[in-house]
Amino acid sequence: DLHHVGLAQRRRQGGEVMRNFRLGALAVCAALAGAVALGACSRELVAESGANSQSAANLDIDRIASVLSATNDAMTKADSELDTAPLSGRVSQGALEARGAQYALAKASGNAITPLDFTTSSRIAITNSESWPRAIFHITESDSSSSALPVLEVFVQDSARSEYQLTSWARLLGGTQFVLPPVGTGSAYVTGDQSGFVSSPEMALTQYITMINSGTQDTSVFTADEFTKKYIDDISSLNSSVSAAGTVTAQASATDYPVSGLVLQDGSALVSANFTYTLTYQRTVAGSTMTLGGQTASLSADGATVEGTATVKYIGTVVMRIPSGTAGGQIQVVGGERLIQSVTLDSSSKPD
């Protein structure tokens, strides 16, 4: 199986005090410029105070809290039923597909699903666009006793008459640092074809997919990151483990879901994008045995034995920080998520 990158986490000693913002106290966030710093060996997010600004954001704190609360209610019901139906109108695009995949795996494996947190806010950012789409970026963090990584949740409103809906989420990686715009002022929404950066978000996604399909990290365009390294290393490890029986090949591609982002304080773009990929297990050695394991085996309705091929589909989310064209520099992957969706066995190409 391919698992999300697991970073060794320990609580930072002698660091700044983390500020947690609950739904009932979100008004505090309006006076803060959101500095996010996640140490490579720490799960803490540090919120630093900034100057007050005149409000120009698309939503005030109370309305942001209302969006989060409504999404939490829908997700709580859906999680209890392992059914995406209650998410209608509140969760869409890649987030809906990803949660559906998690429900399918939970039903097949019998394991509990990990809840998403909409009630604990470490940082919040909001757009100030005059047109649509508009977005909320919500970063949540568990209490200090947990080693769980912070999660970025992206909510998008497509039109004046639609609701803000959760469209993607992903865990942030160790070493992540960026400064969100103040909640009171907000910042511009970033579309997939937006110019003014070293690359448009859609082109950055295309470059990222090209990189992971190549099987090597291209540090001329992207800084090295653990999410991508783990993806590439896992595929290499899988090939080593099945080499006596066959091969495993990986192929990623973009989805039809829009890339969504907003402008950070330094003029760079923080964007979230979905991609899909397949792992194809191919048995090529006559008389050999190839057996699926872990989540892949749990989700395979036709058993774990690969006679010819097993095609395993995943949905992924990648969060990137794209520097402004003026500042220049490499694109950074600052968060990511990978979730298994389906397993299909086909014996027609068996070698014996």
CSV table of C-alpha atoms in Angstrom, one decimal:
chain,number,residue,atom,x,y,z
A,1,ASP,CA,0.0,0.0,0.0
A,2,LEU,CA,0.9,3.6,-0.4
A,3,HIS,CA,0.6,5.5,2.8
A,4,HIS,CA,0.7,9.2,3.6
A,5,VAL,CA,4.1,10.4,4.6
A,6,GLY,CA,4.6,9.9,8.3
A,7,LEU,CA,6.9,12.4,9.9
A,8,ALA,CA,8.4,11.8,13.3
A,9,GLN,CA,6.7,14.4,15.5
A,10,ARG,CA,7.7,15.7,18.9
A,11,ARG,CA,6.6,18.7,20.9
A,12,ARG,CA,9.0,21.7,20.5
A,13,GLN,CA,10.7,22.8,23.6
A,14,GLY,CA,11.2,26.4,24.5
A,15,GLY,CA,9.1,27.6,21.4
A,16,GLU,CA,6.4,30.2,21.2
A,17,VAL,CA,3.1,29.4,22.8
A,18,MET,CA,0.6,28.0,20.3
A,19,ARG,CA,-2.7,29.9,20.0
A,20,ASN,CA,-5.8,27.8,19.4
A,21,PHE,CA,-8.9,29.4,18.2
A,22,ARG,CA,-12.3,27.7,18.8
A,23,LEU,CA,-15.4,28.5,16.9
A,24,GLY,CA,-16.8,30.5,19.8
A,25,ALA,CA,-13.7,32.7,19.8
A,26,LEU,CA,-13.1,33.2,16.1
A,27,ALA,CA,-13.4,37.0,16.4
A,28,VAL,CA,-9.9,37.0,17.8
A,29,CYS,CA,-8.5,35.9,14.4
A,30,ALA,CA,-9.7,39.1,12.7
A,31,ALA,CA,-6.9,41.1,14.4
A,32,LEU,CA,-4.1,38.7,13.4
A,33,ALA,CA,-1.9,38.4,10.4
A,34,GLY,CA,-1.6,34.7,10.0
A,35,ALA,CA,2.0,33.5,10.2
A,36,VAL,CA,2.1,29.7,9.8
A,37,ALA,CA,5.3,27.9,10.8
A,38,LEU,CA,5.3,24.1,11.2
A,39,GLY,CA,8.7,22.9,12.3
A,40,ALA,CA,10.1,19.8,10.7
A,41,CYS,CA,10.2,18.0,14.1
A,42,SER,CA,7.1,19.7,15.5
A,43,ARG,CA,3.4,19.6,14.8
A,44,GLU,CA,2.8,23.1,16.3
A,45,LEU,CA,1.4,26.0,14.3
A,46,VAL,CA,2.4,29.4,15.7
A,47,ALA,CA,0.1,32.4,15.2
A,48,GLU,CA,1.9,35.7,15.4
A,49,SER,CA,0.1,39.0,16.1
A,50,GLY,CA,-0.2,41.6,13.3
A,51,ALA,CA,-1.7,45.0,12.7
A,52,ASN,CA,-5.4,45.6,12.5
A,53,SER,CA,-6.8,46.4,9.1
A,54,GLN,CA,-10.0,47.8,7.7
A,55,SER,CA,-12.2,44.9,6.7
A,56,ALA,CA,-12.6,44.1,3.0
A,57,ALA,CA,-12.9,40.4,3.3
A,58,ASN,CA,-15.8,38.5,1.7
A,59,LEU,CA,-17.1,37.1,5.0
A,60,ASP,CA,-16.8,38.3,8.6
A,61,ILE,CA,-15.9,36.0,11.4
A,62,ASP,CA,-19.5,35.0,12.4
A,63,ARG,CA,-20.3,34.0,8.8
A,64,ILE,CA,-17.1,32.0,8.5
A,65,ALA,CA,-18.0,30.2,11.7
A,66,SER,CA,-21.5,29.5,10.3
A,67,VAL,CA,-19.9,27.8,7.2
A,68,LEU,CA,-17.6,25.7,9.4
A,69,SER,CA,-20.5,24.7,11.7
A,70,ALA,CA,-22.8,23.7,8.9
A,71,THR,CA,-20.1,21.6,7.3
A,72,ASN,CA,-19.3,20.0,10.6
A,73,ASP,CA,-22.9,19.0,11.1
A,74,ALA,CA,-23.1,17.5,7.6
A,75,MET,CA,-19.8,15.6,7.9
A,76,THR,CA,-20.7,14.2,11.3
A,77,LYS,CA,-23.9,12.7,9.9
A,78,ALA,CA,-22.2,11.4,6.8
A,79,ASP,CA,-19.4,9.8,8.9
A,80,SER,CA,-21.9,8.1,11.1
A,81,GLU,CA,-23.6,6.6,8.1
A,82,LEU,CA,-20.5,6.1,5.9
A,83,ASP,CA,-22.6,7.7,3.2
A,84,THR,CA,-21.9,10.8,1.1
A,85,ALA,CA,-25.6,11.8,0.7
A,86,PRO,CA,-25.6,14.1,3.8
A,87,LEU,CA,-22.7,16.0,2.3
A,88,SER,CA,-24.8,17.4,-0.6
A,89,GLY,CA,-24.5,21.1,-0.8
A,90,ARG,CA,-21.6,21.3,1.8
A,91,VAL,CA,-18.9,19.1,0.3
A,92,SER,CA,-18.0,18.8,-3.4
A,93,GLN,CA,-15.4,18.2,-6.0
A,94,GLY,CA,-12.2,16.4,-4.8
A,95,ALA,CA,-13.3,16.5,-1.2
A,96,LEU,CA,-16.5,14.6,-1.9
A,97,GLU,CA,-14.7,12.0,-4.0
A,98,ALA,CA,-12.0,11.6,-1.4
A,99,ARG,CA,-14.5,11.2,1.5
A,100,GLY,CA,-16.5,8.7,-0.6
A,101,ALA,CA,-13.3,6.7,-1.0
A,102,GLN,CA,-12.7,6.7,2.7
A,103,TYR,CA,-16.2,5.5,3.3
A,104,ALA,CA,-15.7,2.6,0.9
A,105,LEU,CA,-12.5,1.6,2.6
A,106,ALA,CA,-14.1,1.8,6.0
A,107,LYS,CA,-16.9,-0.5,5.0
A,108,ALA,CA,-14.5,-3.0,3.4
A,109,SER,CA,-12.0,-3.1,6.2
A,110,GLY,CA,-14.2,-2.5,9.2
A,111,ASN,CA,-11.8,0.2,10.4
A,112,ALA,CA,-13.0,3.5,11.8
A,113,ILE,CA,-12.8,6.6,9.6
A,114,THR,CA,-10.6,9.5,10.8
A,115,PRO,CA,-12.9,12.6,11.4
A,116,LEU,CA,-12.1,16.0,9.9
A,117,ASP,CA,-12.0,18.8,12.4
A,118,PHE,CA,-14.0,22.0,11.6
A,119,THR,CA,-14.3,23.4,15.1
A,120,THR,CA,-10.6,24.0,16.1
A,121,SER,CA,-9.0,26.8,14.2
A,122,SER,CA,-5.3,27.6,14.2
A,123,ARG,CA,-5.5,29.9,11.2
A,124,ILE,CA,-8.1,31.2,8.8
A,125,ALA,CA,-7.8,33.1,5.6
A,126,ILE,CA,-10.6,34.5,3.4
A,127,THR,CA,-10.6,36.1,-0.1
A,128,ASN,CA,-11.7,39.7,-0.8
A,129,SER,CA,-12.8,39.2,-4.4
A,130,GLU,CA,-15.5,41.3,-6.0
A,131,SER,CA,-16.5,38.4,-8.3
A,132,TRP,CA,-16.6,34.6,-7.9
A,133,PRO,CA,-15.2,32.1,-7.0
A,134,ARG,CA,-14.4,33.1,-3.4
A,135,ALA,CA,-12.7,30.9,-0.8
A,136,ILE,CA,-12.0,30.2,2.8
A,137,PHE,CA,-8.7,28.5,3.8
A,138,HIS,CA,-9.1,26.9,7.2
A,139,ILE,CA,-6.1,25.3,9.1
A,140,THR,CA,-7.0,23.0,12.0
A,141,GLU,CA,-4.8,21.5,14.6
A,142,SER,CA,-5.3,18.9,17.3
A,143,ASP,CA,-4.5,19.6,20.9
A,144,SER,CA,-1.0,19.6,22.2
A,145,SER,CA,-1.2,15.9,23.3
A,146,SER,CA,-1.7,14.7,19.7
A,147,SER,CA,1.0,14.1,17.1
A,148,ALA,CA,-1.4,14.6,14.2
A,149,LEU,CA,-0.3,17.0,11.5
A,150,PRO,CA,-2.3,20.2,10.9
A,151,VAL,CA,-4.9,20.0,8.1
A,152,LEU,CA,-5.7,22.7,5.5
A,153,GLU,CA,-9.3,22.7,4.4
A,154,VAL,CA,-10.4,24.7,1.4
A,155,PHE,CA,-13.9,26.0,1.0
A,156,VAL,CA,-15.1,27.6,-2.3
A,157,GLN,CA,-18.2,29.6,-3.2
A,158,ASP,CA,-18.8,29.4,-7.0
A,159,SER,CA,-21.6,32.0,-7.2
A,160,ALA,CA,-23.5,34.5,-5.2
A,161,ARG,CA,-26.4,32.1,-4.6
A,162,SER,CA,-24.3,29.0,-3.7
A,163,GLU,CA,-23.0,27.9,-0.4
A,164,TYR,CA,-19.3,27.7,0.5
A,165,GLN,CA,-18.4,24.1,0.0
A,166,LEU,CA,-15.4,22.0,1.2
A,167,THR,CA,-13.6,21.2,-2.1
A,168,SER,CA,-10.3,19.8,-0.8
A,169,TRP,CA,-8.3,19.1,2.2
A,170,ALA,CA,-4.7,17.9,2.9
A,171,ARG,CA,-2.2,17.6,5.8
A,172,LEU,CA,0.5,20.1,5.9
A,173,LEU,CA,4.1,18.9,5.9
A,174,GLY,CA,6.9,19.4,8.4
A,175,GLY,CA,8.9,22.5,7.7
A,176,THR,CA,5.9,24.4,6.2
A,177,GLN,CA,6.1,28.2,6.6
A,178,PHE,CA,3.9,30.8,5.0
A,179,VAL,CA,2.0,34.0,6.1
A,180,LEU,CA,-1.7,34.1,5.5
A,181,PRO,CA,-3.4,37.4,4.8
A,182,PRO,CA,-5.2,39.1,7.8
A,183,VAL,CA,-8.8,37.8,8.2
A,184,GLY,CA,-10.1,41.4,8.3
A,185,THR,CA,-8.7,42.3,4.9
A,186,GLY,CA,-8.5,39.1,3.0
A,187,SER,CA,-6.7,38.7,-0.3
A,188,ALA,CA,-7.3,37.8,-4.0
A,189,TYR,CA,-8.7,34.5,-5.1
A,190,VAL,CA,-6.3,32.6,-7.4
A,191,THR,CA,-7.7,30.7,-10.4
A,192,GLY,CA,-6.0,27.9,-12.2
A,193,ASP,CA,-4.9,30.1,-15.1
A,194,GLN,CA,-3.8,33.0,-13.0
A,195,SER,CA,-0.8,34.9,-14.2
A,196,GLY,CA,1.7,36.9,-12.1
A,197,PHE,CA,3.5,33.9,-10.5
A,198,VAL,CA,6.5,31.9,-11.6
A,199,SER,CA,3.9,29.5,-13.0
A,200,SER,CA,0.1,29.4,-13.3
A,201,PRO,CA,-1.4,27.0,-10.8
A,202,GLU,CA,-2.6,24.7,-13.6
A,203,MET,CA,0.9,24.6,-15.2
A,204,ALA,CA,2.4,24.0,-11.7
A,205,LEU,CA,0.1,21.0,-11.4
A,206,THR,CA,1.0,19.7,-14.8
A,207,GLN,CA,4.7,20.1,-14.0
A,208,TYR,CA,4.2,18.3,-10.7
A,209,ILE,CA,2.4,15.4,-12.4
A,210,THR,CA,5.2,15.2,-15.0
A,211,MET,CA,7.7,15.0,-12.2
A,212,ILE,CA,6.0,12.2,-10.2
A,213,ASN,CA,5.4,10.2,-13.4
A,214,SER,CA,9.2,10.5,-14.2
A,215,GLY,CA,10.0,8.8,-10.9
A,216,THR,CA,12.5,11.4,-9.8
A,217,GLN,CA,12.3,14.7,-7.9
A,218,ASP,CA,13.0,17.7,-10.2
A,219,THR,CA,14.6,20.2,-7.9
A,220,SER,CA,15.0,22.7,-10.7
A,221,VAL,CA,11.3,23.5,-10.5
A,222,PHE,CA,10.2,22.2,-7.1
A,223,THR,CA,12.0,22.2,-3.7
A,224,ALA,CA,12.5,18.7,-2.4
A,225,ASP,CA,9.6,17.6,-0.1
A,226,GLU,CA,8.7,14.5,1.9
A,227,PHE,CA,5.3,13.9,0.3
A,228,THR,CA,6.7,13.5,-3.2
A,229,LYS,CA,9.7,11.6,-1.9
A,230,LYS,CA,7.4,9.1,-0.1
A,231,TYR,CA,5.3,8.7,-3.3
A,232,ILE,CA,8.3,7.9,-5.4
A,233,ASP,CA,10.0,5.7,-2.8
A,234,ASP,CA,6.8,3.7,-2.2
A,235,ILE,CA,6.5,2.8,-5.9
A,236,SER,CA,10.2,1.7,-5.9
A,237,SER,CA,9.6,-0.4,-2.8
A,238,LEU,CA,6.5,-2.0,-4.3
A,239,ASN,CA,8.5,-3.0,-7.4
A,240,SER,CA,11.2,-4.5,-5.3
A,241,SER,CA,8.7,-6.5,-3.3
A,242,VAL,CA,7.0,-8.0,-6.4
A,243,SER,CA,10.1,-8.4,-8.6
A,244,ALA,CA,10.0,-12.2,-8.4
A,245,ALA,CA,6.5,-12.2,-9.9
A,246,GLY,CA,6.1,-9.1,-11.9
A,247,THR,CA,6.1,-5.3,-11.8
A,248,VAL,CA,4.2,-2.3,-10.5
A,249,THR,CA,3.8,0.8,-12.7
A,250,ALA,CA,2.3,4.2,-11.6
A,251,GLN,CA,0.6,6.8,-13.8
A,252,ALA,CA,-0.8,10.1,-12.5
A,253,SER,CA,-3.0,12.6,-14.3
A,254,ALA,CA,-5.0,15.8,-13.5
A,255,THR,CA,-8.6,15.7,-12.6
A,256,ASP,CA,-11.4,18.0,-14.0
A,257,TYR,CA,-11.7,19.8,-10.7
A,258,PRO,CA,-10.6,23.4,-10.6
A,259,VAL,CA,-7.4,24.5,-8.9
A,260,SER,CA,-8.2,26.9,-6.0
A,261,GLY,CA,-6.0,29.3,-4.2
A,262,LEU,CA,-5.4,32.7,-2.6
A,263,VAL,CA,-2.6,35.2,-2.4
A,264,LEU,CA,-0.3,35.1,0.6
A,265,GLN,CA,1.1,38.1,2.4
A,266,ASP,CA,4.4,37.9,0.4
A,267,GLY,CA,2.6,37.9,-2.9
A,268,SER,CA,3.0,34.1,-3.6
A,269,ALA,CA,0.0,31.9,-4.2
A,270,LEU,CA,-1.2,29.1,-1.9
A,271,VAL,CA,-3.1,26.6,-4.1
A,272,SER,CA,-4.8,23.2,-3.6
A,273,ALA,CA,-5.2,20.8,-6.5
A,274,ASN,CA,-6.4,17.3,-7.0
A,275,PHE,CA,-4.9,14.6,-9.1
A,276,THR,CA,-5.5,10.9,-9.7
A,277,TYR,CA,-3.1,8.0,-10.2
A,278,THR,CA,-3.2,4.3,-10.8
A,279,LEU,CA,-0.9,1.6,-9.7
A,280,THR,CA,-0.9,-1.4,-12.1
A,281,TYR,CA,0.3,-4.7,-10.6
A,282,GLN,CA,1.3,-6.9,-13.5
A,283,ARG,CA,2.2,-10.6,-13.0
A,284,THR,CA,4.7,-11.5,-15.7
A,285,VAL,CA,6.4,-14.6,-14.4
A,286,ALA,CA,4.7,-17.9,-15.1
A,287,GLY,CA,4.1,-20.1,-12.0
A,288,SER,CA,4.7,-17.2,-9.6
A,289,THR,CA,2.4,-15.8,-6.9
A,290,MET,CA,1.5,-12.1,-6.5
A,291,THR,CA,-0.7,-11.2,-3.5
A,292,LEU,CA,-2.1,-7.9,-2.6
A,293,GLY,CA,-1.9,-6.7,1.0
A,294,GLY,CA,-3.2,-4.0,3.4
A,295,GLN,CA,-5.8,-1.5,2.2
A,296,THR,CA,-5.4,-2.8,-1.4
A,297,ALA,CA,-6.5,-6.3,-0.3
A,298,SER,CA,-9.3,-5.0,1.9
A,299,LEU,CA,-10.8,-3.1,-1.0
A,300,SER,CA,-10.5,-5.9,-3.6
A,301,ALA,CA,-13.9,-7.5,-3.9
A,302,ASP,CA,-12.4,-10.4,-5.9
A,303,GLY,CA,-9.7,-11.4,-3.5
A,304,ALA,CA,-6.1,-10.7,-3.0
A,305,THR,CA,-4.5,-13.0,-5.6
A,306,VAL,CA,-3.3,-11.3,-8.8
A,307,GLU,CA,-3.4,-13.7,-11.8
A,308,GLY,CA,-2.9,-11.1,-14.5
A,309,THR,CA,-3.2,-7.5,-13.4
A,310,ALA,CA,-4.6,-5.5,-10.5
A,311,THR,CA,-5.4,-1.9,-11.2
A,312,VAL,CA,-5.6,0.3,-8.1
A,313,LYS,CA,-7.0,3.8,-8.4
A,314,TYR,CA,-6.2,6.7,-6.0
A,315,ILE,CA,-7.2,10.3,-5.6
A,316,GLY,CA,-4.5,12.7,-4.4
A,317,THR,CA,-4.4,16.3,-3.2
A,318,VAL,CA,-1.3,18.5,-3.4
A,319,VAL,CA,-0.9,21.9,-1.8
A,320,MET,CA,1.7,24.2,-3.4
A,321,ARG,CA,3.2,27.6,-2.6
A,322,ILE,CA,3.9,29.3,-5.9
A,323,PRO,CA,6.2,32.3,-5.7
A,324,SER,CA,5.3,35.6,-7.4
A,325,GLY,CA,6.9,36.3,-10.8
A,326,THR,CA,8.6,39.3,-9.2
A,327,ALA,CA,10.2,37.3,-6.3
A,328,GLY,CA,10.9,34.2,-8.4
A,329,GLY,CA,12.1,30.9,-6.9
A,330,GLN,CA,11.1,27.3,-6.8
A,331,ILE,CA,7.6,26.0,-6.2
A,332,GLN,CA,7.1,24.4,-2.8
A,333,VAL,CA,4.9,21.4,-2.0
A,334,VAL,CA,3.7,22.2,1.5
A,335,GLY,CA,0.9,19.6,1.9
A,336,GLY,CA,-0.6,16.5,0.4
A,337,GLU,CA,-3.0,13.6,0.7
A,338,ARG,CA,-3.4,10.2,-1.0
A,339,LEU,CA,-6.4,8.0,-0.7
A,340,ILE,CA,-7.2,4.6,-2.3
A,341,GLN,CA,-10.4,4.4,-4.2
A,342,SER,CA,-10.8,1.1,-6.0
A,343,VAL,CA,-9.2,-2.2,-7.0
A,344,THR,CA,-9.9,-4.1,-10.2
A,345,LEU,CA,-8.5,-7.6,-11.0
A,346,ASP,CA,-8.2,-8.9,-14.5
A,347,SER,CA,-6.9,-12.4,-15.2
A,348,SER,CA,-6.9,-12.1,-19.1
A,349,SER,CA,-3.2,-11.3,-19.3
A,350,LYS,CA,-1.9,-14.0,-16.9
A,351,PRO,CA,1.4,-15.5,-18.1
A,352,ASP,CA,0.4,-19.1,-17.5
